[in-house]
Amino acid sequence: MSKPSQTVVDVIADSLVRHGIDFILGQSVPSALVLACEDRGIRQITYREENAGGAIADGFARVSNRVPVLICQNGPAAALAVAPFAEAMKAGIPIVALMQEISREHIGKNAFQEYDHKALFQPVTKWSRLLESVDGIEDHLDQAFIAAASGKPGPAVLMIPSDLHKAQADKSAHRTARLSSWPIDRPRPSDAAIRAAADLIANASAAVVIAGGGVHGSDAGAALLHFAETAGIPVTTTNMGKGALAETHPLAAGPIASLTGPGSLGRHTRSLVTNADVVLLIGTRTNEDGTDGWRMIPRNAQVLHIDISPEEIGRNYQSVRLLGDARETLNALTAALSGRALNSSRNRAELEHFIAGAWEAFERDRAPWLTDASPIRPERTLAAIQRRLGPDTVVVSDASYASNWIVGQLRTSHPRTRIISPRGLAGLGWGLPLALGAKLARPAGEVIAVVGDGGFGHAWAEMETAVRSDIPVTVVVLNNGVLGYQKDAKKVKFGRYTSSGHLRQVDHALIARAVGAQGRRVMESRDLDAALAEAAKASTLSLLDVITDPGAHPPVSLYEGALDRLEGDRIVQDPVP
């Protein structure tokens, strides 16, 4: 009997099965590919807004350490993938995208939705290729996975002309690898580089770690814990590195970044960095937010930088280069330090006492905002969410103030708890789709999205996606009727703000109920705990529309001495009308 013929899409779908892909994100185009995938049991999850697919993929990758697959059509669908690809590119998150391209014979003729997609994707992807023939299909697809999940991860796009979809093709006999987990490779620095770095760390009188999102990407939390305990070094984090070390550990000093204003933990822990003689950076871009405008790390400190991306090492601080995977490099450093004498001036007990005191001072500072007073303070809402944190909990935020609230107010106690915010480009509207991706990664875990009313307006439609696709998450809307960050920052910088500062009051709970989700408006702080508990039991998306204080703002350093003042031991927040 002759061997059954295969088409290009059959070969691609079989390759996705080989890579362990069990769902694709798309809107049914390329249709031949979707049909081939569904024939093989690969589920299609159809989002509503074309730019949401990339954000769902992003959230899935961050929580699962698996590579998601997105499909899209040429033209506007491809163009709307650019923003989430840019976020993933900056944040180091892998995505493989399969895009329908126009037929090869129509290229250059102004065919329907024709565009120079290679130029479109060039700035926001690590790799993009046009499949030009039926030869080497699996080679191209595997290259896309390798590009996405190796080195500093990022998006990779394979464009498939529509005339090739049903063309006859042969399956490769030599492609058997499964490449859907990341990172694929785990290189580490040379032994000589490890020994030299270990010498600097051991001899330091005041060393500190700043852990970034690369620790999570490398699944290096356990390695960081072992290293910190061996070296007796305090660990601070960037926003994306939040929770890299469980924050109840005696050496965990929590996030610093730009959250150093009155009422922040960073106000009490900042000196760990500013007084350091050795700073070990791990998986961080040393970006503006992560360094409080590049003001935290002292000029005379010796900086060591572990990163998988050679371009990031030394970008903003001349550094001892430790090019490699965070987990493997930390393991090697720990081995080099084991049994070594540390600088005698370092006192572990005093250090742990200082860190514990900082957390206690933070709790005292924010206590006035945790009452059941009206209107509801965001800090009070986050305190209710804090009580729900467990090993499998994921809290996801939108950009802007929502990111600052979850990073600055929550305290993790388990290494598996994840706190996620879009910090690559910090685009509004990505909180809900990120949460949907996180839930796909942890279907048994509780996933809570914290969003502002301004950002949530970009993503309402994805509530219907959650209901239809059976992705039950809890959405907490901090509804204050303003674009908070925009309004407050303008007030500080210019003494006034533009007409965009105020929004119309929207009943988000009503919108949720309209698409078949649960929706509840919360007006009183005392109702928060019960509302969150009820939402967690729901079999579908559950939204809490929490009416919050429009004058509340996180303790970012920009506001110190302006919107935030200290009068004795009391923090005064000047309201913004």
Coordinates of C-alpha atoms in Angstrom, one line a residue:
M1 CA 0.0 0.0 0.0
S2 CA 1.2 3.5 -0.7
K3 CA 2.0 5.8 2.1
P4 CA -0.9 8.3 2.8
S5 CA 0.1 11.8 1.5
Q6 CA 0.7 14.6 3.9
T7 CA 0.3 18.3 3.4
V8 CA 2.4 21.1 4.8
V9 CA -0.1 21.7 7.6
D10 CA -0.1 18.0 8.5
V11 CA 3.6 18.1 8.9
I12 CA 3.4 21.2 11.1
A13 CA 0.6 19.9 13.2
D14 CA 2.5 16.6 13.7
S15 CA 5.6 18.6 14.7
L16 CA 3.5 20.5 17.3
V17 CA 2.4 17.2 18.7
R18 CA 6.1 16.2 18.9
H19 CA 6.9 19.3 20.8
G20 CA 4.2 18.6 23.3
I21 CA 1.9 21.5 22.3
D22 CA -1.6 20.8 23.6
F23 CA -3.2 24.1 22.6
I24 CA -2.7 27.0 20.2
L25 CA -3.9 30.6 20.5
G26 CA -5.7 31.9 17.5
Q27 CA -8.7 33.2 15.6
S28 CA -9.1 30.2 13.2
V29 CA -6.6 31.5 10.6
P30 CA -4.6 29.8 9.0
S31 CA -7.8 27.6 8.9
A32 CA -6.2 24.6 7.3
L33 CA -3.6 24.5 10.1
V34 CA -6.2 24.8 12.8
L35 CA -8.2 22.0 11.3
A36 CA -5.1 19.8 11.2
C37 CA -4.3 20.7 14.8
E38 CA -7.8 20.0 16.0
D39 CA -7.7 16.6 14.2
R40 CA -4.8 15.7 16.4
G41 CA -6.4 16.9 19.7
I42 CA -4.6 20.2 19.9
R43 CA -7.1 22.7 21.3
Q44 CA -7.6 26.1 19.8
I45 CA -8.2 28.9 22.3
T46 CA -9.8 31.8 20.5
Y47 CA -9.3 35.2 21.9
R48 CA -11.5 38.3 21.1
E49 CA -9.0 41.1 20.6
E50 CA -6.2 40.3 18.2
N51 CA -3.5 41.8 20.4
A52 CA -4.7 39.7 23.4
G53 CA -3.4 36.5 22.0
G54 CA 0.3 37.4 22.5
A55 CA -0.4 38.5 26.1
I56 CA -2.2 35.2 26.9
A57 CA 0.9 33.4 25.4
D58 CA 3.2 35.6 27.5
G59 CA 1.4 34.7 30.8
F60 CA 1.4 31.0 30.0
A61 CA 5.1 31.0 29.2
R62 CA 6.0 32.9 32.4
V63 CA 4.2 30.5 34.7
S64 CA 4.8 27.2 32.9
N65 CA 8.3 27.6 31.5
R66 CA 6.9 26.1 28.3
V67 CA 6.8 27.7 24.9
P68 CA 3.3 28.8 23.7
V69 CA 2.2 28.7 20.1
L70 CA 0.2 31.6 18.6
I71 CA -1.3 31.6 15.1
C72 CA -2.4 34.7 13.2
Q73 CA -3.4 36.0 9.8
N74 CA -1.4 38.4 7.7
G75 CA -2.3 42.1 7.8
P76 CA -4.0 43.6 10.8
A77 CA -3.9 40.5 13.0
A78 CA -0.1 40.4 12.4
A79 CA 0.2 44.1 13.1
L80 CA -1.8 43.8 16.4
A81 CA 0.6 41.1 17.5
V82 CA 3.5 43.6 17.5
A83 CA 2.7 45.2 20.9
P84 CA 2.7 41.9 22.9
F85 CA 5.7 40.7 20.9
A86 CA 7.5 43.8 22.0
E87 CA 6.6 43.2 25.6
A88 CA 7.9 39.6 25.3
M89 CA 11.0 40.7 23.5
K90 CA 12.0 43.2 26.3
A91 CA 10.9 40.9 29.1
G92 CA 12.6 37.8 27.7
I93 CA 9.6 35.6 27.2
P94 CA 9.4 32.9 24.4
I95 CA 6.6 32.8 21.9
V96 CA 6.4 30.8 18.6
A97 CA 4.0 32.4 16.1
L98 CA 2.8 30.8 12.9
M99 CA 1.5 33.4 10.5
Q100 CA -0.5 33.0 7.4
E101 CA 1.2 34.9 4.5
I102 CA -0.4 35.6 1.1
S103 CA 0.3 33.2 -1.7
R104 CA 3.8 33.4 -3.1
E105 CA 2.6 34.3 -6.6
H106 CA 0.7 37.3 -5.2
I107 CA 3.6 38.9 -3.4
G108 CA 4.2 42.4 -4.5
K109 CA 0.8 42.8 -6.2
N110 CA -1.1 44.5 -3.4
A111 CA -2.9 41.4 -2.5
F112 CA -5.6 41.6 0.2
Q113 CA -3.9 42.5 3.5
E114 CA -0.4 42.3 2.0
Y115 CA 2.3 43.9 4.1
D116 CA 6.0 43.6 4.6
H117 CA 5.6 41.4 7.6
K118 CA 9.3 40.7 7.9
A119 CA 10.0 44.4 8.4
L120 CA 7.0 44.7 10.7
F121 CA 8.3 41.9 13.0
Q122 CA 12.0 42.7 12.7
P123 CA 12.3 45.0 15.8
V124 CA 10.1 42.8 18.1
T125 CA 11.2 39.2 17.3
K126 CA 14.4 37.3 17.7
W127 CA 13.8 35.3 14.5
S128 CA 11.4 35.5 11.5
R129 CA 11.4 33.4 8.3
L130 CA 9.2 33.0 5.3
L131 CA 8.6 29.3 4.4
E132 CA 9.4 29.4 0.7
S133 CA 8.9 25.7 -0.3
V134 CA 7.8 22.4 1.0
D135 CA 11.4 21.4 1.8
G136 CA 12.7 21.6 5.4
I137 CA 9.4 22.4 7.1
E138 CA 10.3 20.8 10.4
D139 CA 13.8 22.3 10.2
H140 CA 12.2 25.8 10.1
L141 CA 9.8 25.0 12.8
D142 CA 12.5 23.6 15.1
Q143 CA 14.6 26.7 14.4
A144 CA 11.7 28.9 15.6
F145 CA 11.5 27.0 18.9
I146 CA 15.2 27.1 19.3
A147 CA 15.4 30.8 18.6
A148 CA 12.4 31.5 21.0
A149 CA 13.7 29.5 23.9
S150 CA 17.4 29.8 23.9
G151 CA 19.7 32.6 24.9
K152 CA 17.5 35.5 26.0
P153 CA 14.1 34.2 25.1
G154 CA 11.7 36.1 22.8
P155 CA 9.2 35.7 20.0
A156 CA 9.9 33.8 16.8
V157 CA 7.7 34.0 13.7
L158 CA 7.4 31.5 10.8
M159 CA 5.3 32.9 7.9
I160 CA 3.6 30.3 5.8
P161 CA 2.2 31.3 2.4
S162 CA -1.4 30.2 1.9
D163 CA -0.6 28.4 -1.3
L164 CA 1.7 26.0 0.6
H165 CA -0.8 25.0 3.2
K166 CA -2.3 22.1 1.3
A167 CA 0.8 21.3 -0.8
Q168 CA 2.2 17.8 -0.5
A169 CA 5.2 17.4 1.8
D170 CA 7.3 14.8 3.4
K171 CA 7.9 14.4 7.1
S172 CA 11.5 14.4 8.3
A173 CA 12.9 11.2 9.7
H174 CA 15.6 12.9 11.8
R175 CA 13.6 15.4 13.8
T176 CA 12.6 13.8 17.1
A177 CA 13.6 16.5 19.7
R178 CA 11.0 18.1 22.0
L179 CA 11.9 21.8 22.2
S180 CA 8.9 23.3 24.0
S181 CA 10.4 23.8 27.4
W182 CA 12.7 26.8 28.3
P183 CA 15.4 27.5 28.7
I184 CA 16.7 24.9 26.2
D185 CA 20.4 25.5 26.9
R186 CA 22.0 26.2 30.3
P187 CA 25.6 27.5 29.7
R188 CA 27.7 28.8 32.5
P189 CA 30.9 30.9 32.9
S190 CA 34.3 29.3 33.0
D191 CA 35.7 27.9 36.2
A192 CA 38.2 30.7 36.3
A193 CA 35.4 33.3 36.1
I194 CA 33.5 31.6 38.8
R195 CA 36.5 31.5 41.1
A196 CA 37.2 35.2 40.6
A197 CA 33.6 36.1 41.3
A198 CA 33.5 33.9 44.4
D199 CA 36.6 35.7 45.7
L200 CA 34.9 39.1 45.3
I201 CA 31.8 37.9 47.1
A202 CA 33.7 36.2 49.9
N203 CA 35.8 39.2 50.6
A204 CA 33.0 41.7 50.4
S205 CA 32.1 43.5 53.6
A206 CA 28.6 44.5 52.4
A207 CA 27.4 42.4 49.4
V208 CA 23.8 42.4 48.1
V209 CA 21.9 40.6 45.3
I210 CA 19.5 42.3 43.0
A211 CA 17.4 39.5 41.3
G212 CA 15.5 40.2 38.2
G213 CA 13.0 38.3 36.1
G214 CA 15.7 36.1 34.6
V215 CA 15.7 34.1 37.9
H216 CA 12.2 33.0 37.2
G217 CA 12.9 32.4 33.5
S218 CA 15.8 30.1 34.5
D219 CA 13.7 28.4 37.2
A220 CA 16.6 29.4 39.5
G221 CA 14.7 30.1 42.8
A222 CA 16.1 27.0 44.6
A223 CA 19.6 27.8 43.4
L224 CA 19.3 31.4 44.6
L225 CA 18.1 30.3 48.0
H226 CA 21.1 27.9 48.4
F227 CA 23.5 30.6 47.2
A228 CA 22.1 33.3 49.5
E229 CA 22.3 31.0 52.5
T230 CA 25.8 29.9 51.7
A231 CA 27.1 33.4 51.1
G232 CA 25.0 35.1 53.8
I233 CA 23.9 37.7 51.3
P234 CA 20.6 39.7 51.4
V235 CA 18.4 39.4 48.3
T236 CA 16.5 42.3 46.9
T237 CA 14.5 42.1 43.6
T238 CA 13.3 44.1 40.7
N239 CA 9.6 44.2 39.9
M240 CA 9.9 41.2 37.6
G241 CA 12.1 39.4 40.1
K242 CA 9.4 39.6 42.8
G243 CA 9.3 36.4 44.8
A244 CA 12.6 35.0 43.4
L245 CA 13.3 34.2 47.0
A246 CA 10.3 33.6 49.3
E247 CA 9.9 36.9 51.0
T248 CA 9.5 35.4 54.5
H249 CA 13.1 34.1 54.3
P250 CA 15.3 35.9 56.8
L251 CA 17.6 37.1 53.9
A252 CA 14.7 38.3 51.7
A253 CA 14.6 42.1 51.5
G254 CA 11.8 42.2 49.0
P255 CA 11.5 44.5 45.9
I256 CA 13.2 47.9 45.7
A257 CA 13.1 49.3 42.2
S258 CA 11.3 52.7 42.3
L259 CA 9.1 51.8 45.3
T260 CA 11.2 53.7 47.8
G261 CA 8.9 56.5 48.8
P262 CA 7.3 57.0 52.3
G263 CA 5.3 54.0 53.2
S264 CA 7.3 51.5 51.2
L265 CA 9.4 48.5 52.2
G266 CA 12.2 49.9 49.9
R267 CA 12.5 53.0 52.0
H268 CA 13.8 50.8 54.8
T269 CA 15.9 48.3 52.7
R270 CA 17.4 50.7 50.2
S271 CA 20.5 51.1 52.2
L272 CA 21.4 47.5 51.6
V273 CA 22.1 48.5 48.0
T274 CA 23.3 52.1 48.4
N275 CA 25.9 51.0 51.1
A276 CA 27.0 47.9 49.3
D277 CA 30.6 47.3 48.2
V278 CA 29.7 44.3 46.0
V279 CA 26.4 44.1 44.0
L280 CA 25.5 40.9 42.3
L281 CA 22.9 41.4 39.5
I282 CA 21.1 38.3 38.3
G283 CA 18.9 38.3 35.2
T284 CA 18.1 42.0 35.2
R285 CA 18.2 44.6 32.4
T286 CA 19.3 47.3 34.9
N287 CA 16.4 49.3 33.4
E288 CA 15.1 52.6 34.7
D289 CA 12.4 51.3 37.0
G290 CA 14.5 48.4 38.3
T291 CA 17.2 50.8 39.5
D292 CA 15.1 53.8 40.5
G293 CA 16.4 55.9 37.7
W294 CA 19.9 54.3 37.9
R295 CA 20.4 56.0 41.3
M296 CA 20.6 53.0 43.7
I297 CA 23.8 51.2 42.9
P298 CA 26.8 53.2 44.3
R299 CA 29.4 54.3 41.8
N300 CA 32.3 52.8 43.9
A301 CA 30.6 49.3 44.2
Q302 CA 32.1 46.3 42.4
V303 CA 29.3 45.0 40.2
L304 CA 29.0 41.4 39.1
H305 CA 26.3 40.5 36.5
I306 CA 24.9 37.1 35.7
D307 CA 22.9 37.1 32.5
I308 CA 22.1 34.9 29.5
S309 CA 22.3 38.0 27.3
P310 CA 25.8 39.3 26.6
E311 CA 24.4 42.7 25.6
E312 CA 22.8 43.3 29.0
I313 CA 26.0 42.7 31.0
G314 CA 27.7 46.0 31.4
R315 CA 24.9 48.0 29.7
N316 CA 24.6 50.5 32.5
Y317 CA 27.2 49.4 35.0
Q318 CA 30.7 48.2 34.2
S319 CA 30.5 44.6 35.5
V320 CA 32.4 41.4 36.1
R321 CA 30.9 39.4 33.2
L322 CA 29.2 36.1 34.3
L323 CA 27.6 35.1 31.0
G324 CA 25.4 32.2 31.5
D325 CA 22.2 30.6 32.7
A326 CA 21.2 32.0 36.2
R327 CA 20.6 28.6 37.7
E328 CA 23.8 26.9 36.6
T329 CA 25.9 30.0 37.4
L330 CA 24.4 30.3 40.9
N331 CA 25.0 26.6 41.5
A332 CA 28.7 27.0 40.4
L333 CA 29.1 30.1 42.6
T334 CA 27.6 28.2 45.6
A335 CA 30.0 25.3 45.1
A336 CA 33.0 27.7 44.8
L337 CA 31.9 29.4 48.1
S338 CA 31.1 26.3 50.1
G339 CA 33.5 25.9 53.0
R340 CA 35.2 29.2 52.4
A341 CA 35.7 31.8 55.1
L342 CA 33.7 35.0 54.5
N343 CA 34.8 38.5 55.4
S344 CA 34.8 38.6 59.2
S345 CA 33.1 42.0 59.2
R346 CA 29.9 40.4 58.0
N347 CA 27.5 39.6 60.8
R348 CA 24.6 37.3 59.6
A349 CA 22.6 37.8 62.7
E350 CA 22.7 41.6 62.5
L351 CA 21.8 41.4 58.8
E352 CA 18.8 39.3 59.4
H353 CA 17.7 41.5 62.3
F354 CA 18.0 44.6 60.1
I355 CA 15.8 42.9 57.4
A356 CA 13.2 41.7 59.9
G357 CA 13.1 45.3 61.3
A358 CA 12.5 46.7 57.8
W359 CA 9.5 44.5 57.3
E360 CA 8.1 45.4 60.7
A361 CA 8.6 49.1 59.9
F362 CA 6.9 48.7 56.6
E363 CA 3.9 47.1 58.4
R364 CA 3.7 50.0 60.8
D365 CA 3.9 52.5 58.0
R366 CA 1.0 51.1 56.0
A367 CA -1.2 50.2 59.0
P368 CA -3.3 53.4 58.7
W369 CA -4.3 52.3 55.2
L370 CA -5.5 48.8 56.2
T371 CA -8.6 49.8 58.1
D372 CA -12.1 49.4 57.0
A373 CA -12.5 53.1 56.3
S374 CA -14.4 54.4 53.3
P375 CA -13.5 54.8 50.5
I376 CA -11.6 51.5 50.2
R377 CA -7.8 51.9 50.0
P378 CA -6.0 49.7 47.4
E379 CA -3.7 48.6 50.3
R380 CA -6.7 47.2 52.1
T381 CA -7.7 45.3 48.9
L382 CA -4.2 43.9 48.6
A383 CA -4.2 42.9 52.2
A384 CA -7.3 40.7 51.5
I385 CA -5.6 39.2 48.5
Q386 CA -2.5 38.5 50.7
R387 CA -4.6 36.2 52.8
R388 CA -5.3 34.1 49.8
L389 CA -1.6 33.5 48.8
G390 CA -0.6 29.9 48.7
P391 CA 2.0 27.8 46.9
D392 CA 0.0 27.6 43.6
T393 CA -1.4 31.1 43.7
V394 CA -0.6 33.5 40.8
V395 CA -1.4 37.2 41.1
V396 CA -1.2 39.1 37.8
S397 CA -1.5 42.8 37.3
D398 CA -2.1 45.3 34.6
A399 CA 0.5 48.0 34.0
S400 CA 0.7 51.3 35.8
Y401 CA -0.4 51.5 39.4
A402 CA -1.7 48.0 39.5
S403 CA 1.8 46.7 39.0
N404 CA 3.1 48.8 41.8
W405 CA 0.3 47.7 44.1
I406 CA 0.9 43.9 43.7
V407 CA 4.7 44.3 43.8
G408 CA 4.9 46.6 46.7
Q409 CA 2.0 45.3 48.9
L410 CA 2.1 41.5 48.7
R411 CA 4.6 39.3 50.5
T412 CA 5.3 35.8 49.2
S413 CA 6.0 32.9 51.6
H414 CA 6.4 30.1 49.1
P415 CA 8.8 29.8 46.2
R416 CA 6.1 28.6 43.8
T417 CA 3.9 31.7 44.4
R418 CA 4.1 34.0 41.4
I419 CA 3.6 37.7 41.2
I420 CA 3.5 38.8 37.5
S421 CA 3.3 42.2 35.9
P422 CA 4.0 43.4 32.3
R423 CA 7.3 45.3 32.8
G424 CA 8.8 44.9 29.4
L425 CA 6.9 47.8 27.9
A426 CA 4.3 48.1 30.6
G427 CA 1.3 48.4 28.3
L428 CA -2.2 48.9 29.6
G429 CA -4.7 46.2 29.1
W430 CA -2.4 43.2 29.4
G431 CA -3.4 42.2 32.9
L432 CA -6.5 40.1 32.1
P433 CA -5.0 38.2 29.1
L434 CA -1.8 37.6 31.1
A435 CA -4.0 36.0 33.8
L436 CA -5.7 33.8 31.3
G437 CA -2.4 32.5 30.2
A438 CA -1.3 31.9 33.8
K439 CA -4.5 29.9 34.5
L440 CA -3.8 27.8 31.4
A441 CA -0.4 27.1 32.9
R442 CA -1.7 26.3 36.4
P443 CA -5.3 25.1 36.0
A444 CA -5.5 23.9 39.6
G445 CA -4.1 27.1 41.1
E446 CA -6.0 30.3 42.1
V447 CA -5.2 33.1 39.6
I448 CA -6.1 36.7 40.6
A449 CA -5.8 39.6 38.2
V450 CA -5.5 43.1 39.7
V451 CA -6.3 45.8 37.2
G452 CA -7.1 49.5 37.2
D453 CA -10.3 50.7 35.6
G454 CA -8.3 52.6 33.0
G455 CA -6.3 49.6 31.8
F456 CA -9.1 47.2 32.1
G457 CA -11.1 49.2 29.5
H458 CA -8.6 47.9 27.0
A459 CA -9.4 44.2 27.7
W460 CA -13.1 43.8 28.6
A461 CA -13.8 41.5 25.7
E462 CA -11.5 38.8 27.0
M463 CA -13.9 38.1 29.8
E464 CA -16.0 36.4 27.2
T465 CA -13.0 34.4 26.1
A466 CA -12.5 33.2 29.7
V467 CA -16.2 32.2 30.0
R468 CA -16.3 30.5 26.6
S469 CA -13.0 28.7 27.0
D470 CA -13.6 27.7 30.6
I471 CA -10.7 29.6 32.1
P472 CA -11.9 30.7 35.6
V473 CA -9.9 33.5 37.0
T474 CA -10.7 36.2 39.6
V475 CA -10.5 39.8 38.3
V476 CA -10.2 42.6 40.9
V477 CA -10.8 46.0 39.4
L478 CA -9.4 48.9 41.4
N479 CA -12.1 51.3 40.2
N480 CA -11.3 54.9 41.1
G481 CA -12.5 56.7 38.0
V482 CA -9.1 58.2 37.2
L483 CA -6.0 57.4 35.2
G484 CA -4.0 57.4 38.4
Y485 CA -0.4 57.3 37.3
Q486 CA -0.9 59.8 34.5
K487 CA -2.8 62.2 36.8
D488 CA -0.5 62.0 39.7
A489 CA 2.8 62.2 37.8
K490 CA 1.6 65.2 35.8
K491 CA 0.6 66.9 39.1
V492 CA 4.1 66.4 40.4
K493 CA 5.9 67.4 37.2
F494 CA 3.7 70.2 36.0
G495 CA 1.5 71.2 38.9
R496 CA -1.6 70.3 36.9
Y497 CA -2.9 67.5 34.7
T498 CA -4.6 67.1 31.4
S499 CA -8.3 66.5 30.7
S500 CA -7.6 62.7 30.4
G501 CA -7.2 62.4 34.2
H502 CA -10.8 61.6 34.9
L503 CA -12.8 58.7 33.5
R504 CA -16.5 58.0 33.5
Q505 CA -17.6 55.7 36.3
V506 CA -18.3 52.2 34.8
D507 CA -20.1 49.3 36.3
H508 CA -17.6 46.5 35.4
A509 CA -19.6 43.9 37.4
L510 CA -22.5 44.5 35.0
I511 CA -20.3 44.0 32.0
A512 CA -19.0 40.7 33.5
R513 CA -22.5 39.4 34.0
A514 CA -23.4 40.4 30.5
V515 CA -20.9 37.9 29.1
G516 CA -21.9 35.1 31.4
A517 CA -19.3 35.7 34.2
Q518 CA -20.0 36.5 37.8
G519 CA -19.8 40.1 38.7
R520 CA -20.0 41.9 42.1
R521 CA -19.5 45.5 43.1
V522 CA -17.7 45.9 46.4
M523 CA -18.3 49.2 48.2
E524 CA -17.1 48.3 51.8
S525 CA -13.8 47.0 52.9
R526 CA -15.3 44.5 55.3
D527 CA -16.9 42.7 52.3
L528 CA -13.5 42.0 50.5
D529 CA -12.5 38.7 52.2
A530 CA -15.9 37.1 51.7
A531 CA -16.1 38.4 48.1
L532 CA -12.7 36.9 47.2
A533 CA -13.5 33.6 48.8
E534 CA -16.8 33.4 46.8
A535 CA -14.9 34.3 43.6
A536 CA -12.4 31.6 44.2
K537 CA -15.1 29.0 44.3
A538 CA -16.7 30.1 41.0
S539 CA -16.6 27.8 38.0
T540 CA -16.2 30.7 35.7
L541 CA -14.5 34.1 35.6
S542 CA -15.5 36.2 38.7
L543 CA -15.1 39.9 38.7
L544 CA -15.0 42.2 41.8
D545 CA -15.5 45.8 41.0
V546 CA -13.9 47.4 44.0
I547 CA -14.6 51.2 44.4
T548 CA -11.4 52.6 45.7
D549 CA -10.0 55.9 46.9
P550 CA -9.1 58.1 43.9
G551 CA -6.5 59.9 45.9
A552 CA -4.5 56.7 46.8
H553 CA -1.2 56.1 45.1
P554 CA 1.7 53.7 45.6
P555 CA 4.9 55.0 47.3
V556 CA 7.0 55.6 44.2
S557 CA 10.1 57.7 44.7
L558 CA 8.8 60.4 42.3
Y559 CA 6.2 61.5 44.8
E560 CA 8.5 61.9 47.8
G561 CA 8.3 65.4 49.1
A562 CA 5.5 66.2 46.7
L563 CA 2.4 64.0 47.0
D564 CA 4.0 62.1 49.9
R565 CA 5.4 63.9 52.9
L566 CA 6.6 62.7 56.3
E567 CA 5.4 64.6 59.4
G568 CA 7.2 63.0 62.3
D569 CA 6.5 59.3 61.9
R570 CA 3.2 59.9 60.1
I571 CA 2.9 59.6 56.3
V572 CA 0.8 62.3 54.7
Q573 CA -0.6 61.7 51.2
D574 CA -1.6 65.0 49.5
P575 CA -4.8 64.3 47.6
V576 CA -4.9 65.0 43.9
P577 CA -8.3 66.7 43.1

